[in-house]
CSV table of C-alpha atoms in Angstrom, one decimal:
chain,number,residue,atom,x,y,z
A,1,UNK,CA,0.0,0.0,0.0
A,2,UNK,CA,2.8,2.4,0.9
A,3,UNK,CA,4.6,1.8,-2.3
A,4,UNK,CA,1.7,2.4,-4.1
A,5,UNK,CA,1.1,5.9,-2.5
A,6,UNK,CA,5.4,6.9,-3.1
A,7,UNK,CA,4.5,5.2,-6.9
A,8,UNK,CA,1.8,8.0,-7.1
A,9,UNK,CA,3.4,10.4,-5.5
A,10,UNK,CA,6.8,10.2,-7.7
A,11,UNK,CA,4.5,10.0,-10.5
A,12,UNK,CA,2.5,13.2,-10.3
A,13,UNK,CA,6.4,14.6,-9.4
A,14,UNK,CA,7.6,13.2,-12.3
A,15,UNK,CA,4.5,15.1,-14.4
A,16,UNK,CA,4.7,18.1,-12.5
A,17,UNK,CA,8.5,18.8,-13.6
A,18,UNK,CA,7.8,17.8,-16.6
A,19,UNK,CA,4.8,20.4,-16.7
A,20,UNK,CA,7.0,22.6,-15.3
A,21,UNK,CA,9.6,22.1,-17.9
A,22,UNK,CA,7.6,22.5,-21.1
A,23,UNK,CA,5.8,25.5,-20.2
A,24,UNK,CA,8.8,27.4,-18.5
A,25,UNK,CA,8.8,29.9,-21.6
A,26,UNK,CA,5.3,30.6,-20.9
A,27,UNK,CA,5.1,30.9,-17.2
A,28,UNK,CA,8.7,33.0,-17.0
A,29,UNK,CA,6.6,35.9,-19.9
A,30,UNK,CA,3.2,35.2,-17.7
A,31,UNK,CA,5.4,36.4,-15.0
A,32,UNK,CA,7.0,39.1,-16.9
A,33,UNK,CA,3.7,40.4,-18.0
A,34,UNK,CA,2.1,40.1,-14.4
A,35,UNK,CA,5.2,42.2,-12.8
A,36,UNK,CA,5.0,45.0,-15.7
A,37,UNK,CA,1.0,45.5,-15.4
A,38,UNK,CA,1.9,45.7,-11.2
A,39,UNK,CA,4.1,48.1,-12.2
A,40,UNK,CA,2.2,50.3,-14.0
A,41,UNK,CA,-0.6,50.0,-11.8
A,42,UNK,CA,1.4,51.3,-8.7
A,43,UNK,CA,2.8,53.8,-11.0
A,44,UNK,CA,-1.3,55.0,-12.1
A,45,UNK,CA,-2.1,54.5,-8.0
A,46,UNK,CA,1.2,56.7,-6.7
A,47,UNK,CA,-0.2,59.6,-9.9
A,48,UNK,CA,-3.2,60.5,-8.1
A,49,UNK,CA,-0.6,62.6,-5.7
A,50,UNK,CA,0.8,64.9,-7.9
A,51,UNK,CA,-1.9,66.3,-10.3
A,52,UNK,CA,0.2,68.8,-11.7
A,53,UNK,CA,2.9,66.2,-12.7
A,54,UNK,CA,0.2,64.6,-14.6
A,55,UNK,CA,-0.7,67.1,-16.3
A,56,UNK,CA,2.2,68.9,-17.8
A,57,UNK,CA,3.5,65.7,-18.7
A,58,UNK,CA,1.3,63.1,-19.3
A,59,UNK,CA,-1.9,65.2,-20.4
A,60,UNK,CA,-0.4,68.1,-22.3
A,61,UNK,CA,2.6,65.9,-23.5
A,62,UNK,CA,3.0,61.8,-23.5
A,63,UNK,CA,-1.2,61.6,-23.8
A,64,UNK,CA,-0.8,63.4,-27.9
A,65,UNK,CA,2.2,61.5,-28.9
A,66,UNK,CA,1.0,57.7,-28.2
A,67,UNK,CA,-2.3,58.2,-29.1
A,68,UNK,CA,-1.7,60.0,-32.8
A,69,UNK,CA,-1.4,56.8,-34.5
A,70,UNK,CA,-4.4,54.9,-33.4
A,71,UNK,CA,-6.3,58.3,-34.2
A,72,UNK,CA,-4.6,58.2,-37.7
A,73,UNK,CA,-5.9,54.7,-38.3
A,74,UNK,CA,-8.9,55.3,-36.8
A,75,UNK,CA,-9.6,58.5,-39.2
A,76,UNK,CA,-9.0,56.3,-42.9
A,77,UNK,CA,-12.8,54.3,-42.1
A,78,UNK,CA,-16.2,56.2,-41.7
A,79,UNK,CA,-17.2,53.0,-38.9
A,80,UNK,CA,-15.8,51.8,-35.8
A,81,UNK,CA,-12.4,50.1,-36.0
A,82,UNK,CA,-13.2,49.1,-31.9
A,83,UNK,CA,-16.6,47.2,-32.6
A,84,UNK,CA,-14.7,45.1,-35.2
A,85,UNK,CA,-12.1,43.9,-33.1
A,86,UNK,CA,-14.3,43.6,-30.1
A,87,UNK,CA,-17.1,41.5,-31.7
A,88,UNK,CA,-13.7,39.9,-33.0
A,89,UNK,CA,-12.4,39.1,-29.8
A,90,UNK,CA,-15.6,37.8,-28.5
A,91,UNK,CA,-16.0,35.5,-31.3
A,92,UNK,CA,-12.5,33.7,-30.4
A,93,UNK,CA,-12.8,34.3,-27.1
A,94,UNK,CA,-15.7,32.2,-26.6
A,95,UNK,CA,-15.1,29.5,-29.2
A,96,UNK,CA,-11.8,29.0,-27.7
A,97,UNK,CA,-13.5,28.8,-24.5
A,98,UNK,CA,-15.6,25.8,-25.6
A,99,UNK,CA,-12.9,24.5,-27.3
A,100,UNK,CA,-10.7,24.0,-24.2
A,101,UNK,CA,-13.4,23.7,-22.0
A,102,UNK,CA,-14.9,20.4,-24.0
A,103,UNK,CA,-11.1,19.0,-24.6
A,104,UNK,CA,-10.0,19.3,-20.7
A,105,UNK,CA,-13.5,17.3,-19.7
A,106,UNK,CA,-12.7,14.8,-22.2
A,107,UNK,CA,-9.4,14.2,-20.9
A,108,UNK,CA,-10.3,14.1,-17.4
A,109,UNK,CA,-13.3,11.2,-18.3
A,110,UNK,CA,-10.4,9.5,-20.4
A,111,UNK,CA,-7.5,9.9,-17.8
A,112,UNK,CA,-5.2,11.2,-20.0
A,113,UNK,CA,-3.3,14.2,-18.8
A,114,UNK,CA,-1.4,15.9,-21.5
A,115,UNK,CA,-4.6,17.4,-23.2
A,116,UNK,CA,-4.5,19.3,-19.7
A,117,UNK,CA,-1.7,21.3,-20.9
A,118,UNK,CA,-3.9,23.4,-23.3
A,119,UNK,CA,-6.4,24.3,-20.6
A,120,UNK,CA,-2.7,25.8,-18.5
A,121,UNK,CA,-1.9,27.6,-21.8
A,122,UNK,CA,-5.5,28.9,-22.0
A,123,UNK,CA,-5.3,30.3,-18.3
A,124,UNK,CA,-2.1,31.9,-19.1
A,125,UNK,CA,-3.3,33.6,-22.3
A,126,UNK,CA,-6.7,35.0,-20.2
A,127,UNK,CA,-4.0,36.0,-17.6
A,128,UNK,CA,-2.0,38.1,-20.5
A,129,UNK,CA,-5.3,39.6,-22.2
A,130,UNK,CA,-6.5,40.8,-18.9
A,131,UNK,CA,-2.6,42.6,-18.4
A,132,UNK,CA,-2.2,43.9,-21.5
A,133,UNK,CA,-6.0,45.6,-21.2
A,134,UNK,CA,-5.0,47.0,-18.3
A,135,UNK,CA,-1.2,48.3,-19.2
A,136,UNK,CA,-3.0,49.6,-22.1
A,137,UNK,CA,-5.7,51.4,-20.4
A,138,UNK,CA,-3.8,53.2,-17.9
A,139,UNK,CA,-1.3,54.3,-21.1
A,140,UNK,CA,-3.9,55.4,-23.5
A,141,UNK,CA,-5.6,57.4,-21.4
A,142,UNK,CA,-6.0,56.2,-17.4
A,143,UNK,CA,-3.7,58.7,-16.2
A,144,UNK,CA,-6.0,61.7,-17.5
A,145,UNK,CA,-8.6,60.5,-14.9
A,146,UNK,CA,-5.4,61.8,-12.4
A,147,UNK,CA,-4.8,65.0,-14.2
A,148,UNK,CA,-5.6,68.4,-13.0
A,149,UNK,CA,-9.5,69.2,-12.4
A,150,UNK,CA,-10.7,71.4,-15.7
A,151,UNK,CA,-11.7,74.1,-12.7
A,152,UNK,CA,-7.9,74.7,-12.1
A,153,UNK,CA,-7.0,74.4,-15.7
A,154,UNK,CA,-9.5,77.0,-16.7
A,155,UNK,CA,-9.5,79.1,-13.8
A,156,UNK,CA,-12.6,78.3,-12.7
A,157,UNK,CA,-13.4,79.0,-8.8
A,158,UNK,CA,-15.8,75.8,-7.7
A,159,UNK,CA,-18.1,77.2,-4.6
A,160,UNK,CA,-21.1,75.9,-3.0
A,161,UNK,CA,-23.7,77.8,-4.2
A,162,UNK,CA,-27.8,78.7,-3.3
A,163,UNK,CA,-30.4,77.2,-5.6
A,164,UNK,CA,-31.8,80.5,-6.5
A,165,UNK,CA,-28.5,81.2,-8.5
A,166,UNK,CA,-29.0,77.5,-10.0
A,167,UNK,CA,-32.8,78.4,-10.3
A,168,UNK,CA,-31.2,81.3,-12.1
A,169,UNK,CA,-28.9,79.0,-14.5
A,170,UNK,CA,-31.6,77.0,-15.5
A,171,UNK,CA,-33.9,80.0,-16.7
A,172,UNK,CA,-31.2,81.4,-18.3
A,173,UNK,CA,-30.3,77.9,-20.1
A,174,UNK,CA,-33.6,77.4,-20.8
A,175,UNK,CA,-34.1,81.1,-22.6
A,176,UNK,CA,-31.0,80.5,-24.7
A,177,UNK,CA,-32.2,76.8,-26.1
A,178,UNK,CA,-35.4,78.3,-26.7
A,179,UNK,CA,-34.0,81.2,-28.8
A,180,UNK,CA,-31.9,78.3,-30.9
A,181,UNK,CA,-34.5,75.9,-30.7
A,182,UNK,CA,-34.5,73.7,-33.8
A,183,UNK,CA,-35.6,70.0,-35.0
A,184,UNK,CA,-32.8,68.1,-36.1
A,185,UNK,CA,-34.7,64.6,-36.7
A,186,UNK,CA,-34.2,65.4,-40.2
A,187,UNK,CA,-30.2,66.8,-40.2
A,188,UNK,CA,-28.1,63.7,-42.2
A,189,UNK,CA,-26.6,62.0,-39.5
A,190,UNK,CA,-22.8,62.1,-40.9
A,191,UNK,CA,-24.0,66.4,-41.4
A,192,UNK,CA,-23.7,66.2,-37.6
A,193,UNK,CA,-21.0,63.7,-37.2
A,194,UNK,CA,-18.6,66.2,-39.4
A,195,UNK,CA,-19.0,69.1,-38.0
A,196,UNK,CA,-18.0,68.2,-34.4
A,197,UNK,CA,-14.2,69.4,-35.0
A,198,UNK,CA,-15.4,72.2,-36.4
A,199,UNK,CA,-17.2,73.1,-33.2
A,200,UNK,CA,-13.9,72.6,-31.1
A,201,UNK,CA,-12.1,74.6,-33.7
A,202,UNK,CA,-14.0,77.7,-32.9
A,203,UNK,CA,-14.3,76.7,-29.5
A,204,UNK,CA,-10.3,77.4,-28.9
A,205,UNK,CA,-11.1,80.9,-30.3
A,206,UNK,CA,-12.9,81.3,-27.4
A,207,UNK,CA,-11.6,79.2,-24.5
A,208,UNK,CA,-7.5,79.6,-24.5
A,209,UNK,CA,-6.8,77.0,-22.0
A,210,UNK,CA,-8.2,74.5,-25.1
A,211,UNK,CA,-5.0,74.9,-26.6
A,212,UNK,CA,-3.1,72.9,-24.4
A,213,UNK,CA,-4.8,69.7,-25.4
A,214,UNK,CA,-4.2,67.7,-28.3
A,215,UNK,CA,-6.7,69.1,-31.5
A,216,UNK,CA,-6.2,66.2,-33.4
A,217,UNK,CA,-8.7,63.9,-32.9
A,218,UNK,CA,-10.4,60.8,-35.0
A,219,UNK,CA,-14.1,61.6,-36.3
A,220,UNK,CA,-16.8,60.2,-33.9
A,221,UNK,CA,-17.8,57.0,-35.6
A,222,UNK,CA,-22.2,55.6,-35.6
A,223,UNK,CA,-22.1,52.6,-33.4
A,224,UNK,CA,-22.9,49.4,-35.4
A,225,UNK,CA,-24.3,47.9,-32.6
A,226,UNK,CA,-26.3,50.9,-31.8
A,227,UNK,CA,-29.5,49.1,-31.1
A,228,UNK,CA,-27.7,46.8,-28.2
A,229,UNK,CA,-26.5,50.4,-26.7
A,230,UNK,CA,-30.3,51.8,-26.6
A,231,UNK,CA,-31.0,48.2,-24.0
A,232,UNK,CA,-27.9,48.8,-21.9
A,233,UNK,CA,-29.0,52.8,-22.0
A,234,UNK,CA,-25.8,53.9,-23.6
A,235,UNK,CA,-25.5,57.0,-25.7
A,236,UNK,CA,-22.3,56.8,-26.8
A,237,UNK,CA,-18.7,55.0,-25.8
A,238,UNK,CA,-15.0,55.7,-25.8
A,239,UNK,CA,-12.7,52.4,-25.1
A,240,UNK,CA,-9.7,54.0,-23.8
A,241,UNK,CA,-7.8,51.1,-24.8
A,242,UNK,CA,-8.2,51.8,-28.6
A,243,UNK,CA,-8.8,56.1,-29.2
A,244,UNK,CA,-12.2,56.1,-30.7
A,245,UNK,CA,-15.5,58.0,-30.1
A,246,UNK,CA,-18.5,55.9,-30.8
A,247,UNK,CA,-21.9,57.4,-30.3
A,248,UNK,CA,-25.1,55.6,-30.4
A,249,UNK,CA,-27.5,56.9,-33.6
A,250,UNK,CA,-30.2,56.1,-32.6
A,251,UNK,CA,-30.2,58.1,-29.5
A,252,UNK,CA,-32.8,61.4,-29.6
A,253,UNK,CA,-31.3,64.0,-31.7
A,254,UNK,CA,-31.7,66.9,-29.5
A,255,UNK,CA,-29.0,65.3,-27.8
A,256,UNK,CA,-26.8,63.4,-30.4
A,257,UNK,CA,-24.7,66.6,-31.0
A,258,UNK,CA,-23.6,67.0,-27.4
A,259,UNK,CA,-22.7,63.0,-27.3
A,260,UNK,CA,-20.8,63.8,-29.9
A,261,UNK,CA,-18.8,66.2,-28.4
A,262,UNK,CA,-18.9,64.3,-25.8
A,263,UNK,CA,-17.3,61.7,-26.1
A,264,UNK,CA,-14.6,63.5,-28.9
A,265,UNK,CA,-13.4,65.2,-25.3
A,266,UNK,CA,-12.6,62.5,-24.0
A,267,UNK,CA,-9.7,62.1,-27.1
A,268,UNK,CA,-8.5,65.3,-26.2
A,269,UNK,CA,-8.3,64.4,-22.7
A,270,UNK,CA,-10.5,65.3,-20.3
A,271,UNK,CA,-11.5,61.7,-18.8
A,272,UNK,CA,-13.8,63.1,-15.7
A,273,UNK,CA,-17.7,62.6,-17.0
A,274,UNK,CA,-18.6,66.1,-15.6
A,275,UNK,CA,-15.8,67.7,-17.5
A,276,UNK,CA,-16.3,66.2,-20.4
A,277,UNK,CA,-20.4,67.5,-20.2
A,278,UNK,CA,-18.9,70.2,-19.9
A,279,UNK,CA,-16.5,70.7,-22.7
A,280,UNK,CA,-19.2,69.5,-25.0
A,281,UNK,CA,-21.6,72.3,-24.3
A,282,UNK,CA,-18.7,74.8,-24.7
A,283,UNK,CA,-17.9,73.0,-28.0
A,284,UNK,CA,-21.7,72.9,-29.3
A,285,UNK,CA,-22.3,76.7,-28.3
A,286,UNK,CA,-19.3,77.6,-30.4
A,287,UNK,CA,-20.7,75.7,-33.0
A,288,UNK,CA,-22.0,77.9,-36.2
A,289,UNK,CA,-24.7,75.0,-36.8
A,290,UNK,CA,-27.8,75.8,-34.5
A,291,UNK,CA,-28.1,72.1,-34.2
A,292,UNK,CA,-25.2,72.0,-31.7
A,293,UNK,CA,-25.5,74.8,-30.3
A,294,UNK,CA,-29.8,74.0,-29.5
A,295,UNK,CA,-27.9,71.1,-28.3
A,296,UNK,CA,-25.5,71.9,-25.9
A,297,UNK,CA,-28.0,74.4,-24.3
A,298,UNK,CA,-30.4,71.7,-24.3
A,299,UNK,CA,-28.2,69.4,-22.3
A,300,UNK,CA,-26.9,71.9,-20.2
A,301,UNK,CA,-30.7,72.8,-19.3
A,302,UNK,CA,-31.5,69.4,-18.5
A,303,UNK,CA,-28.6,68.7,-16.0
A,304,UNK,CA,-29.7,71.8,-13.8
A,305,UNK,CA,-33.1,71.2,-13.8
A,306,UNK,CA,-31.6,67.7,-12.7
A,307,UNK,CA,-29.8,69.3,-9.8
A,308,UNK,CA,-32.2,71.9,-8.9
A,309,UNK,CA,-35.1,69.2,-8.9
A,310,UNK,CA,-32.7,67.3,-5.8
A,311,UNK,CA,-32.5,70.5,-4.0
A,312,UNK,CA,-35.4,72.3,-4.4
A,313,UNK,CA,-38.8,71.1,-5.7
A,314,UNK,CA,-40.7,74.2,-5.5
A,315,UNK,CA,-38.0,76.3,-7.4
A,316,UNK,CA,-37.8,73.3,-10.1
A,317,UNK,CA,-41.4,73.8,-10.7
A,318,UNK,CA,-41.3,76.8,-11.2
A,319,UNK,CA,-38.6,76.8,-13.6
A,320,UNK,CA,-40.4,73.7,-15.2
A,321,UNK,CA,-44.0,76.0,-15.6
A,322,UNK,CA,-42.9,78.6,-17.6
A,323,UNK,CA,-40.3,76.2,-20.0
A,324,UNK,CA,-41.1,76.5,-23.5
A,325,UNK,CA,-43.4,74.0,-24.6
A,326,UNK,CA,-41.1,72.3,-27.7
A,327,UNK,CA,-37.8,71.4,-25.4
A,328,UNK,CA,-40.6,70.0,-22.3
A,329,UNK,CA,-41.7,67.9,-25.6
A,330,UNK,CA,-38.3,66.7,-26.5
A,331,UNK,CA,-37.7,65.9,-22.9
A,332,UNK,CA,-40.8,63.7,-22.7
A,333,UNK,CA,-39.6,62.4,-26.3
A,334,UNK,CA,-36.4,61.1,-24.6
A,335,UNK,CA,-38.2,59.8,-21.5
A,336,UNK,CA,-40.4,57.5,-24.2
A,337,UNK,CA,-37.3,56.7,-26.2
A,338,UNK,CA,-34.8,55.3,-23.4
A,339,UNK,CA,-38.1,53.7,-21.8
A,340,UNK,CA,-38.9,51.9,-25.0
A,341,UNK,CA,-34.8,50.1,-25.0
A,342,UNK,CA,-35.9,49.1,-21.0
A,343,UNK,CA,-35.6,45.4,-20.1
A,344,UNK,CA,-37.8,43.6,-17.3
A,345,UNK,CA,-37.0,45.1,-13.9
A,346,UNK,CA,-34.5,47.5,-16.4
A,347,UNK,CA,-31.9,44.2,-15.7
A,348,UNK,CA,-29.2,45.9,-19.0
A,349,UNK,CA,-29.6,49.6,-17.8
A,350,UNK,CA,-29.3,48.3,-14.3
A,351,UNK,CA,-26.1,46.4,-14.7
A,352,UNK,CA,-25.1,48.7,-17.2
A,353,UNK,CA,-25.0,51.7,-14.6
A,354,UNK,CA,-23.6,49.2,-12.1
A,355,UNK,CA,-20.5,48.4,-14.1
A,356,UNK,CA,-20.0,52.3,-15.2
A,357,UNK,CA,-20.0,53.1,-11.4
A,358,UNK,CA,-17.3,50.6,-10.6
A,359,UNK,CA,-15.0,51.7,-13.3
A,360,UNK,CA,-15.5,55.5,-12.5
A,361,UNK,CA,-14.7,54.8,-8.5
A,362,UNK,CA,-12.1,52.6,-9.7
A,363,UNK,CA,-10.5,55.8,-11.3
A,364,UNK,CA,-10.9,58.2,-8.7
A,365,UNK,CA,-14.3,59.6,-9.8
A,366,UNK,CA,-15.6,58.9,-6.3
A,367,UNK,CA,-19.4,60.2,-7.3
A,368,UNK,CA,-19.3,57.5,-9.8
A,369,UNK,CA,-22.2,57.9,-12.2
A,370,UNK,CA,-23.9,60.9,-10.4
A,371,UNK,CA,-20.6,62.9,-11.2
A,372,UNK,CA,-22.3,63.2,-14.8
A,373,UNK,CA,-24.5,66.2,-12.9
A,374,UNK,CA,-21.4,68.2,-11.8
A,375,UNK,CA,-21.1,70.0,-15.2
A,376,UNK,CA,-23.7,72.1,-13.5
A,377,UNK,CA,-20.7,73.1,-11.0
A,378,UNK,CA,-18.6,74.4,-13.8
A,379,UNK,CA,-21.5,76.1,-15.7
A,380,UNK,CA,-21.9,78.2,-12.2
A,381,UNK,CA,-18.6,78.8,-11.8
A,382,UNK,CA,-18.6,80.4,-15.9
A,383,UNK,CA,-21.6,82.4,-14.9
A,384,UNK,CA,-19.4,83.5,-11.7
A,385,UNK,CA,-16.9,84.9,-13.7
A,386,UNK,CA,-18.6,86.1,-16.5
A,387,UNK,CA,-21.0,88.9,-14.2
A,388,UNK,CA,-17.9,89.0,-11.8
């Protein structure tokens, strides 16, 4: 009985070196890729102290260079190079899956060890996906979530403020979307997708501290998969970890020119929800097409009355009572869309918000999703120092 046991035991030795042995090259560049993504991660963690380091650096400098070429790709094809390659990568990823999956059972039934090896080599590939995801998220763009707050960078002065002066805001939002009211369910939607850079262009006429990001950016691209964004109550993306803009079409177009400019912030930089929200409207209100510029007052109206509904009921209806009639009717024509893409119990626009909360905590944005509302801050702060 006892030889039997050592038999077994030297055995499962002998195929454990042997293990060991043929998949040395493997583990030793598993480990190499593990100890670089640490790295880099430490690196993103120790960033969050020195702001300023970040950047005049990173933001104004690193951030333009390493992302110019996948923004020159990304500018020769009218649709989204980062839908491709991630329905791509799901494709192979799950046949590969089954693949190793249905292999390694078979080999257990049978006994026969070696077919185990491709179930180690399928654990170390997962292993390197997931670090070079990472590495390339935190390169690409992570570090811009630790950059200076857009307040500092435009000398804004952020204050707690009364909500009769964002009472105030939201009258004075809504009196300028009015005046540029327009319907742009008819506008071509590649009409709207063009002139987004020509809206920033004009934009760093106006706003100097503009300049110090990167102006050149790939074209926002129609999501492909726009329909599966509408369930998971999406307006538009940007996957840091390839520089694209993508922006659901379907979406209500009173709001499709501010997604736009949207999410093209985020190329130039500004990873914080509420800043980007808030360059958008600065970009659509520079615009010379009253589509953007209905737009970003539109958007900008809707975030206060947002706020100032939280705050202050009584003022919100008031505000609410004397809106004019054709933006309360786009805002009930957005309610009806969104609630037309909602699931049973809203399961995709629940876990959908879910995940978007983790990642934004997980980089610093400690509101998580509600920090989408804090472009009402900044708009405040611009009215501040304009009547100062």
């Amino acid at each position: 009985m006892r030889m039997s046991i050592s038999k077994t035991i030297s055995g499962l030795k002998e195929k454990f070196t042997e293990f060991i042995k043929q998949h040395m090259r493997s583990l030793i560049s598993c480990a190499v890729f593990v100890l670089m993504t640490t790295l880099l991660i430490v690196i993103y963690i120790i960033s969050r102290q020195y702001p300023h380091f970040v950047y005049k650096y990173y933001t104004t400098g690193v951030f333009k260079i390493i992302t110019f070429i996948p923004k020159a790709i990304a500018r020769i094809w009218p649709f989204s190079f980062a839908e491709f390659f991630f329905v791509l990568f799901l494709i192979f990823f799950f046949t590969y899956t089954i693949i190793v999956i249905g292999k390694t059972i078979k080999a257990l039934i049978l006994r026969r060890y070696r077919p185990l090896h491709r179930f180690a080599r399928y654990c170390t590939f997962i292993l390197k996906t997931i670090c070079v995801l990472l590495s390339t998220f935190i390169l690409f763009g992570g570090f811009n979530y630790n950059s200076l707050p857009l307040s500092e960078v435009a000398g804004y002065e952020i204050k707690a403020t009364d909500t009769e002066l964002l009472a105030a805001l939201c009258r004075l939002l809504e009196d300028k979307a009015a005046e540029n009211y327009i319907d742009a369910t008819e506008v071509p939607l590649f009409d709207l997708l063009d002139e987004a850079e020509n809206a920033y262009a004009n934009a760093r006429e106006n706003y100097e501290f503009l300049n110090n990001y990167t102006d050149f950016l790939s074209p926002p691209k129609p999501a492909v998969l726009s329909t599966g964004m509408c369930y998971l109550q999406l307006s538009g993306i940007y996957p840091i970890v390839y520089t694209e803009s993508i922006v659901n079409y379907k979406a209500p177009r009173a709001t499709l020119p501010h997604t736009i400019c949207h999410e093209l912030a985020h190329q130039m930089g500004f990873a914080r929800e509420d800043e980007a929200n808030y360059i958008a409207f600065i970009a659509c209100v520079s615009s010379n097409r009253k589509e953007f510029v209905y737009s970003g007052y539109y958007a900008a109206f809707v975030y206060s009355m947002n706020a100032l509904y939280q705050y202050d009921n009584d003022r919100w209806l008031a505000v609410y009572e004397q809106t004019d009639p054709r933006i309360i009717d786009h805002m009930r024509q957005a309610n009806e869309f969104w609630d037309s893409y909602t699931t049973p119990n809203d399961i995709l626009g629940n876990i959908s918000e879910s995940v978007n909360d983790a990642y934004l905590n997980s980089n610093n944005v400690s509101d998580g999703v509600h920090s989408y509302g804090r472009i009402v801050d900044l708009l405040i702060a611009e009215l501040l120092q304009d009547y100062s």
